[in-house]
Coordinates of C-alpha atoms in Angstrom, one line a residue:
F1 CA 0.4 0.1 0.1
H2 CA 1.4 3.4 -0.9
T3 CA -0.2 7.1 -0.6
V4 CA 1.4 10.7 -0.7
N5 CA -1.2 12.3 1.1
G6 CA -2.8 10.4 4.0
G7 CA -1.1 7.7 6.7
I8 CA -2.6 4.3 6.2
T9 CA -4.1 2.3 9.3
L10 CA -4.2 -1.7 9.1
E11 CA -6.6 -3.7 11.6
L12 CA -4.4 -7.4 11.7
P13 CA -5.3 -10.8 12.5
A14 CA -3.7 -11.5 16.7
T15 CA -1.8 -14.8 13.9
F16 CA -0.4 -12.3 11.8
S17 CA 2.9 -13.0 10.1
A18 CA 4.7 -11.2 7.3
E19 CA 8.1 -9.4 6.4
V20 CA 7.0 -6.1 7.1
R21 CA 8.9 -2.8 5.3
A22 CA 7.4 0.8 6.0
E23 CA 8.9 3.7 4.8
T24 CA 7.2 7.8 5.9
V25 CA 8.7 10.7 4.8
N26 CA 6.4 13.2 7.2
G27 CA 5.2 11.1 9.4
D28 CA 6.1 8.1 12.3
I29 CA 5.9 4.1 12.5
E30 CA 3.7 2.6 14.9
T31 CA 3.3 -0.8 15.6
E32 CA 1.6 -3.7 17.9
F33 CA 2.9 -6.1 17.0
P34 CA 6.4 -7.8 18.0
L35 CA 8.4 -7.1 15.3
T36 CA 12.4 -8.9 15.2
V37 CA 14.4 -5.6 13.0
T38 CA 16.2 -7.2 9.7
G39 CA 16.9 -4.3 8.6
R40 CA 17.0 -0.6 9.0
F41 CA 14.7 0.4 12.2
G42 CA 13.7 4.0 12.6
P43 CA 11.3 6.4 13.5
R44 CA 10.1 6.5 10.1
H45 CA 12.0 3.3 8.5
L46 CA 10.9 -0.2 10.1
R47 CA 12.4 -3.7 8.0
G48 CA 11.4 -6.8 10.2
T49 CA 9.4 -9.9 10.8
V50 CA 6.3 -9.9 12.1
G51 CA 5.4 -13.4 13.8
N52 CA 6.7 -16.3 11.3
G53 CA 7.7 -13.8 8.2
G54 CA 6.5 -15.2 5.1
R55 CA 4.9 -12.9 3.4
E56 CA 5.6 -9.7 2.3
L57 CA 3.9 -6.4 3.5
D58 CA 4.7 -3.2 1.7
L59 CA 4.2 0.1 3.5
G60 CA 4.9 3.4 2.3
T61 CA 3.7 6.9 2.2
V62 CA 4.9 10.6 1.9
N63 CA 2.9 12.8 4.7
G64 CA 0.9 10.3 7.0
S65 CA 2.0 8.0 9.6
I66 CA 1.8 4.5 9.1
R67 CA 0.1 2.5 12.0
L68 CA -0.4 -1.4 12.6
R69 CA -3.1 -2.9 15.3
K70 CA -4.0 -5.9 16.4
A71 CA -7.8 -6.7 15.3
T72 CA -9.8 -6.9 18.5

């Protein structure tokens, strides 16, 4: 998922697994999932594994924040 002006919020199952890459220019990145860092990690860049990894999840925005939430 990519956007220019807007944030990205995903609500995912608690059992979610993926290789995650997220980047924002003007915003922050938050996750409710435990994450194993496999690359860059900072307030605007994240590369890591959630759960057992597997599929790739690529998220990016210019003006907005990225949030990964556990669905309730």
